[in-house]
Coordinates of C-alpha atoms in Angstrom, one line a residue:
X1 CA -12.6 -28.7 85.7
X2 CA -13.0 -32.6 84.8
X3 CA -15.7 -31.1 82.3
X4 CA -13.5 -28.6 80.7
X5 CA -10.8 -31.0 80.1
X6 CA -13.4 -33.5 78.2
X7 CA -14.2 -30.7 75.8
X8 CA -11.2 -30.0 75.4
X9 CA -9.9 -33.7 74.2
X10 CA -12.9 -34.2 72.3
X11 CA -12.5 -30.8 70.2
X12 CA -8.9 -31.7 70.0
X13 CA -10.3 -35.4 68.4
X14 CA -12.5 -33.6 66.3
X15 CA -9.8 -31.2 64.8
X16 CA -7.2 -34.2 64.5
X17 CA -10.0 -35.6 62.3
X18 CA -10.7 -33.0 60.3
X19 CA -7.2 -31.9 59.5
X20 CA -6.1 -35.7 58.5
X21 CA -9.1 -36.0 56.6
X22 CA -8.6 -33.0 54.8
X23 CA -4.5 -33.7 54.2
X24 CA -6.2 -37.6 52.3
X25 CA -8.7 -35.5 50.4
X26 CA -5.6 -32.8 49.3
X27 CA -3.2 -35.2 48.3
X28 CA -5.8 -37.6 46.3
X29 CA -6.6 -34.2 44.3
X30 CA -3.1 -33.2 43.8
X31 CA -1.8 -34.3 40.3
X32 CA 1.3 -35.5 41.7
X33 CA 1.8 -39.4 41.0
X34 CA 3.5 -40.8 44.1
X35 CA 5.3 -43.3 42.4
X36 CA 6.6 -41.2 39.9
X37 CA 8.0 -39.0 42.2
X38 CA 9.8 -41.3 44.8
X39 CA 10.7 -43.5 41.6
X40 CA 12.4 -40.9 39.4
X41 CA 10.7 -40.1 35.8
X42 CA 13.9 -42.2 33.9
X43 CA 13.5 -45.0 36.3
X44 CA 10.2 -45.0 35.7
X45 CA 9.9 -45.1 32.0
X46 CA 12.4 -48.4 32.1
X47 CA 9.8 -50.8 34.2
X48 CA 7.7 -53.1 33.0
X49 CA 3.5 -52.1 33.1
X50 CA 4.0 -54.8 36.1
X51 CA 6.6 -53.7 38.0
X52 CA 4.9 -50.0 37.8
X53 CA 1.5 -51.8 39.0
X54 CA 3.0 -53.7 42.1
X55 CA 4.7 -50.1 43.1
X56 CA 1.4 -48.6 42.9
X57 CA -0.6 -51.8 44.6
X58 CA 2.5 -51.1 47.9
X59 CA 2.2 -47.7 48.1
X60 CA -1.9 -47.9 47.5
X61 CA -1.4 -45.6 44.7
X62 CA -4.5 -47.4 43.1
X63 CA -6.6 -47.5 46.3
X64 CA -9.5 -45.1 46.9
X65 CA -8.3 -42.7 49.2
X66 CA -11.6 -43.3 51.5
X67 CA -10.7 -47.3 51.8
X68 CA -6.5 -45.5 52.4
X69 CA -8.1 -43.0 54.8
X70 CA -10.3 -45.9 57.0
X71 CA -6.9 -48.1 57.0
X72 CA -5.3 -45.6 58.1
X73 CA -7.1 -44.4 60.9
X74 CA -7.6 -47.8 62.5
X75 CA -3.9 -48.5 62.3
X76 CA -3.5 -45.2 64.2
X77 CA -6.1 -46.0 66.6
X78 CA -3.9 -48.8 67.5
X79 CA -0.7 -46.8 67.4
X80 CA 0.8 -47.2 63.8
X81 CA 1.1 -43.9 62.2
X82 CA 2.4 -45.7 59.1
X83 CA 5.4 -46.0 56.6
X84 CA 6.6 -43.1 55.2
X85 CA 7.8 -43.8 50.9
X86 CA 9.9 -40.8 50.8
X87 CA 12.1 -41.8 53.9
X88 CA 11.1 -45.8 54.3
X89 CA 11.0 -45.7 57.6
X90 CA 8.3 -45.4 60.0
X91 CA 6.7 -42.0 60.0
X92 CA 6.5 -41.9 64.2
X93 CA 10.3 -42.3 63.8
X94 CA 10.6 -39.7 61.0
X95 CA 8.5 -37.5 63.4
X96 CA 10.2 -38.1 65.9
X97 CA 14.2 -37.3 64.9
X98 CA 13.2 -34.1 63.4
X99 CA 10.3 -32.7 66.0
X100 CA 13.6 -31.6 68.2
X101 CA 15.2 -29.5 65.4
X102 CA 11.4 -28.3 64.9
X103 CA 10.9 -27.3 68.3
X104 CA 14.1 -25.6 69.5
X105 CA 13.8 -23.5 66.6
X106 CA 9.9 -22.4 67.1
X107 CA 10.7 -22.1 71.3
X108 CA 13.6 -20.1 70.4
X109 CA 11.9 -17.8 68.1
X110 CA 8.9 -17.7 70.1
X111 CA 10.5 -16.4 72.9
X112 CA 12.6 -14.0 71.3
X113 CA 9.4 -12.5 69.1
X114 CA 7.4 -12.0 72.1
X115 CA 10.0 -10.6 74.4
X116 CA 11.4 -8.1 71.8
X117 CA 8.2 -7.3 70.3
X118 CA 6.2 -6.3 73.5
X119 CA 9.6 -4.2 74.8
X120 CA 9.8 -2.3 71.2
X121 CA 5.7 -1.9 71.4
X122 CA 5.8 -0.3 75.5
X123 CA 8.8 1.9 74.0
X124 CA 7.2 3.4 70.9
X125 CA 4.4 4.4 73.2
X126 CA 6.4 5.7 75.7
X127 CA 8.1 7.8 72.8
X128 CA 5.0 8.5 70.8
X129 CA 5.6 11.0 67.9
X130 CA 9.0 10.9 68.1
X131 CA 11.9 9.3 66.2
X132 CA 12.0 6.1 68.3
X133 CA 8.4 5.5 67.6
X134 CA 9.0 6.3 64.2
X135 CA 11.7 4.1 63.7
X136 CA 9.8 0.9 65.6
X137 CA 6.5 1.9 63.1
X138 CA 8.8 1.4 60.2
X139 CA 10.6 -1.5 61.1
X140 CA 7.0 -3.2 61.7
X141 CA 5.5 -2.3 58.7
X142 CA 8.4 -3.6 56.5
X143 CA 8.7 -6.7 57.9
X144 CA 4.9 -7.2 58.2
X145 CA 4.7 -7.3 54.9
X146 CA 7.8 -8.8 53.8
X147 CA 7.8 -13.0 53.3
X148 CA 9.5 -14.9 55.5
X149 CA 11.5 -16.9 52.6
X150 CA 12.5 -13.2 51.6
X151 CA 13.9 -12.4 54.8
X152 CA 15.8 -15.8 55.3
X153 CA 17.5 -15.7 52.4
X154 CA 18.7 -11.6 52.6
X155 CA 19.8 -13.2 55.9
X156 CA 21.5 -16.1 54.7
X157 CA 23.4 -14.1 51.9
X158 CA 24.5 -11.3 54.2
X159 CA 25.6 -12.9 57.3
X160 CA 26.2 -16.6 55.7
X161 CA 27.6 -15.7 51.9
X162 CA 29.5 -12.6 52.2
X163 CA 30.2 -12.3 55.9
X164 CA 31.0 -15.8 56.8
X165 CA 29.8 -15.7 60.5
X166 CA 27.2 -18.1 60.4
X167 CA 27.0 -21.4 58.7
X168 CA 24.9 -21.9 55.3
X169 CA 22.4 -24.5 56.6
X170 CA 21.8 -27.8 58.5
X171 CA 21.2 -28.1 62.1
X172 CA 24.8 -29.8 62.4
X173 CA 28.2 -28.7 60.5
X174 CA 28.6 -31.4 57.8
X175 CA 30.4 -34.4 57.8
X176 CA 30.5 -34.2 61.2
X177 CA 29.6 -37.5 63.8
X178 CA 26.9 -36.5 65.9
X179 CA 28.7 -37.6 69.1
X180 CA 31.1 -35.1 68.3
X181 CA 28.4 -32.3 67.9
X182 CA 28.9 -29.4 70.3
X183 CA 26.1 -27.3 71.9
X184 CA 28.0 -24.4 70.3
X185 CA 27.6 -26.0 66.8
X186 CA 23.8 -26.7 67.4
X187 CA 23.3 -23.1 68.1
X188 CA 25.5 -21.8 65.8
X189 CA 23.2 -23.7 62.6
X190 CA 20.3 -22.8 64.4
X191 CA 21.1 -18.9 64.8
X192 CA 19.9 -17.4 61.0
X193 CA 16.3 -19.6 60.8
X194 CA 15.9 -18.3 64.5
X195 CA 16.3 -14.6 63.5
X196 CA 14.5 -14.8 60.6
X197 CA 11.5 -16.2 62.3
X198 CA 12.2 -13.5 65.2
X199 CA 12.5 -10.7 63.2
X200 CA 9.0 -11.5 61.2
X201 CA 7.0 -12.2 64.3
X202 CA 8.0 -9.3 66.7
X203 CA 5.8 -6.8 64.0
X204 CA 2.3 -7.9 64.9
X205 CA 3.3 -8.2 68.8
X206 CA 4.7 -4.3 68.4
X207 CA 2.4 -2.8 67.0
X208 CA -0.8 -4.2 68.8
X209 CA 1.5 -3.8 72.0
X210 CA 1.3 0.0 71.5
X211 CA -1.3 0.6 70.7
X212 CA -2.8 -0.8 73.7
X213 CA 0.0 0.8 75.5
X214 CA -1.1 4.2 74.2
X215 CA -4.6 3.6 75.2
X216 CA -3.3 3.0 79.2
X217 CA -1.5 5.8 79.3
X218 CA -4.5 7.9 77.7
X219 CA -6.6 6.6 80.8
X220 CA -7.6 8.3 83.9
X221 CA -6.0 5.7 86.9
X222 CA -2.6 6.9 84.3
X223 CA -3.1 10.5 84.8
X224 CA -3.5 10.4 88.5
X225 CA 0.2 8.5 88.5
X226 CA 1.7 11.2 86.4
X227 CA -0.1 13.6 88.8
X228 CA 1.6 12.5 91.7
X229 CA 4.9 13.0 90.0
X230 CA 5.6 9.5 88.2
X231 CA 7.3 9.5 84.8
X232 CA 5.5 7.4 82.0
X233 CA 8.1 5.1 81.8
X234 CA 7.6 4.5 85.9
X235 CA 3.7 5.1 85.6
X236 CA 3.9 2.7 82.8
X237 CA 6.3 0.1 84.9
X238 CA 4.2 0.3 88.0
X239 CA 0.7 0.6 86.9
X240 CA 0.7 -0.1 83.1
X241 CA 2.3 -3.8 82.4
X242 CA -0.3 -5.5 84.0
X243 CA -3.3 -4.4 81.7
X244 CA -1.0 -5.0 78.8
X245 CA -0.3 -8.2 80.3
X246 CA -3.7 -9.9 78.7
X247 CA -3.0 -8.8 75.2
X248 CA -0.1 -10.1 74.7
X249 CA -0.7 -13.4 75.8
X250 CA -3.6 -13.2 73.3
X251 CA -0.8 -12.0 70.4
X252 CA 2.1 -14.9 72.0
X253 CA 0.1 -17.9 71.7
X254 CA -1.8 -17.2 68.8
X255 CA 1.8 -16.4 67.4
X256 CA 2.3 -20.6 67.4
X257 CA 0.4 -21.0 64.1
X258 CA 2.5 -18.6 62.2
X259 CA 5.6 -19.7 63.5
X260 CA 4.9 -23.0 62.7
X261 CA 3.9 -21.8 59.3
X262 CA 6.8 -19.7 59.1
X263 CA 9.3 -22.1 59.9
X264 CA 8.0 -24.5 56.5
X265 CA 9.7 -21.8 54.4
X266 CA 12.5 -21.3 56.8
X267 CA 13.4 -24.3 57.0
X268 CA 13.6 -24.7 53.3
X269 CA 15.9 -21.6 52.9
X270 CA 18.0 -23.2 55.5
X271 CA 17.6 -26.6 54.7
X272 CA 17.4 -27.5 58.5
X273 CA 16.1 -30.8 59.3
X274 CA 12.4 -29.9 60.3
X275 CA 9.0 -31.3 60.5
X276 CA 8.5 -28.2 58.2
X277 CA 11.5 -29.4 55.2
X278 CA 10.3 -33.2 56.0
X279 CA 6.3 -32.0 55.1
X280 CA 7.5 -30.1 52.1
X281 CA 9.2 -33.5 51.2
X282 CA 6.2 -35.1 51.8
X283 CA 3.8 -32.8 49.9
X284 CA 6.1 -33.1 46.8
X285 CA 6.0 -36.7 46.9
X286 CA 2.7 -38.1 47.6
X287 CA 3.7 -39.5 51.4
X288 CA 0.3 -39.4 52.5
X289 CA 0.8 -41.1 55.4
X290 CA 3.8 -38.8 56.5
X291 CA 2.0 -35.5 55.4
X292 CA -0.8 -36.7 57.8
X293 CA 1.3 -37.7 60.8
X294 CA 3.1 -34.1 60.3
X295 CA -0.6 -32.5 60.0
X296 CA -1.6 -34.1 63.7
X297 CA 1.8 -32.8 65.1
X298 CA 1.3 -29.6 63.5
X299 CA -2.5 -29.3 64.9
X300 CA -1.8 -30.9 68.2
X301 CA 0.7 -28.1 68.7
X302 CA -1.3 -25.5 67.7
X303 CA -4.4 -26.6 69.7
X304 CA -2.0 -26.6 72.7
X305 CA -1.1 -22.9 72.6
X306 CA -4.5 -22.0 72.2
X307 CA -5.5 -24.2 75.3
X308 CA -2.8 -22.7 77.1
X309 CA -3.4 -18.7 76.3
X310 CA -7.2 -19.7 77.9
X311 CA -5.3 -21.3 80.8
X312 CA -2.6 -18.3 81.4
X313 CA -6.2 -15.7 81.2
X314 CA -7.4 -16.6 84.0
X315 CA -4.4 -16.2 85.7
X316 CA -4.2 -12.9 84.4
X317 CA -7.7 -11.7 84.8
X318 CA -9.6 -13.5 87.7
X319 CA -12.7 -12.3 85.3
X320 CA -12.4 -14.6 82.9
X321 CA -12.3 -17.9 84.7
X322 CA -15.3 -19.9 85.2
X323 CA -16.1 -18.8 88.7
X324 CA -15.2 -15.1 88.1
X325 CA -17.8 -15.3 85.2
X326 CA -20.5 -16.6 87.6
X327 CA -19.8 -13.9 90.0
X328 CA -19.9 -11.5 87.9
X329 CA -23.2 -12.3 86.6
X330 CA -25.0 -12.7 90.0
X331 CA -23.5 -9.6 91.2
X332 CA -25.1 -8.1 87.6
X333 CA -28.5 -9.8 88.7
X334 CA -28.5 -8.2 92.1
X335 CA -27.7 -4.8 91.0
X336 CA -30.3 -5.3 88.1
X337 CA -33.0 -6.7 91.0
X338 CA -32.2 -3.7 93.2
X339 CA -32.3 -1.0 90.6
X340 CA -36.0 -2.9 89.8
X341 CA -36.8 -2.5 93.0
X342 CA -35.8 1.3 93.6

């Protein structure tokens, strides 16, 4: 166990390198001045050539990004993820006030994708051929391919613009103190980027759900069931859930990468304070050092679902943990010894 968890944190370090690595490489490429852009282009025309070379010697605009990138990282060896320009404050503290919003949203979405999507996936195969199957098919394959943004904002103009149910965007109603904020408000502002990233997720999880569902019930263990006078959906209930079990935790975790992609562009449409709004902020104005501390939240997060859909299989299927494994290859080397010596 004490082994496992060592390669885990050290592939964890490994990808942590390689994603803030890659986000200093990115932004050095991108043709985006930073000062320009957290200056203003009017502002910027009125300085002085030495007021516009001190800017860009404080925000290391004129620094190699390999001396920036080896600054960086031993200041964040030491706890110091750095300043952020776009927000001037410190990007742990940036981080930090909007990783809540971030993650209520992704949990609540995650949840709700996963639930809905394996319950519409076990009823389509229960009702294969007919109009409920239909119906769950075409709902999937529209919203498979339709973008996120696109959904958010036919969301936000139906149920926002000319319905007036839900509030246009934030995570709070305006002007309003946050003492004062209500649990009812939060939810309320969080409700459309929630559906929206529900509504896109649940199509993958559906479809791969029957499909897999269809395959039990075409099995022989599902036959004998039925022949004992079961209906599918009791067959399916008794007998069936648990081998659709481990496919679904595959399709759930690996859901937390497009999620969290997902909820970039929701955010946006929403403008609801997110680490996904804060890295498009970033991106658009050189903060380096933000846009990397975003990147290890974002990869950390990632890296956890993953860890944890390897945990929940074993749990699952007793085959797949470490000790199951070696079981089941001595028991494969005694049957192959015995059938050697027969």
């Amino acid at each position: 166990m004490a082994r496992r968890i060592l390669i885990a944190l050290g592939r964890l370090a490994l990808l942590l390198a390689a994603v803030s690595l890659a986000v200093f490489v990115l932004v050095d490429l991108s043709p985006i001045d930073p000062v320009q852009a957290n200056v203003g282009q009017a502002a910027l025309l009125g300085m002085s050539d030495e007021k516009r070379a001190a800017l860009a010697a404080h925000w290391g605009a004129d620094v190699p990004w390999p001396e920036r990138y080896l600054a960086w990282a031993q200041a964040l060896l030491q706890g110091d993820m750095g300043t952020s320009l776009r927000y001037n404050q410190p990007v742990a503290q940036v981080i930090a006030e909007r990783a809540g919003n971030s993650l209520v949203l992704m949990g609540i979405a995650w949840a709700a994708s996963g639930v809905l999507g394996f319950a519409l996936g076990v009823a389509a195969a229960l009702s294969r051929g007919r109009l409920l199957d239909r119906a769950v098919r075409a709902y999937c394959f529209v919203l498979a391919s339709s973008p996120t943004f696109w959904v958010g904002l036919l969301l936000l103009t139906v149920f926002a613009v000319m319905l007036g149910w839900l509030p246009l965007g934030f995570s709070v109603p305006a002007g309003k103190a946050a003492a004062d904020v209500t649990l009812a408000d939060a939810l309320r502002h969080v409700a459309l980027p929630a559906v929206t990233l529900s509504l896109v997720g649940v199509a993958n999880i559906a479809l791969h759900t029957r499909a897999k569902a269809i395959d039990v019930m075409g099995s022989d263990w599902f036959r004998f069931a039925r022949a004992r006078g079961l209906s599918p959906a009791r067959a399916m209930a008794r007998h069936g859930l648990r081998n659709l079990a481990l496919p679904a935790v595959t399709l759930q975790f690996a859901q937390v990468a497009e999620i969290f992609g997902g909820s970039v562009l929701v955010e946006e449409v929403f403008s609801y304070p997110g680490l996904g709004q804060a890295a498009v902020t970033a991106g658009l104005g050189g903060d380096v050092a933000l846009l990397a501390g975003i990147a290890l939240v974002s990869a950390a997060i990632v890296f956890a679902g993953n860890l944890a859909a390897n945990l929940i299989y074993g749990l699952v299927d007793p085959r797949l943990r470490p000790a199951g494994r070696a079981r089941a290859a001595a028991r494969r080397a005694l049957a192959g010894e015995g059938a050697s010596r027969g």
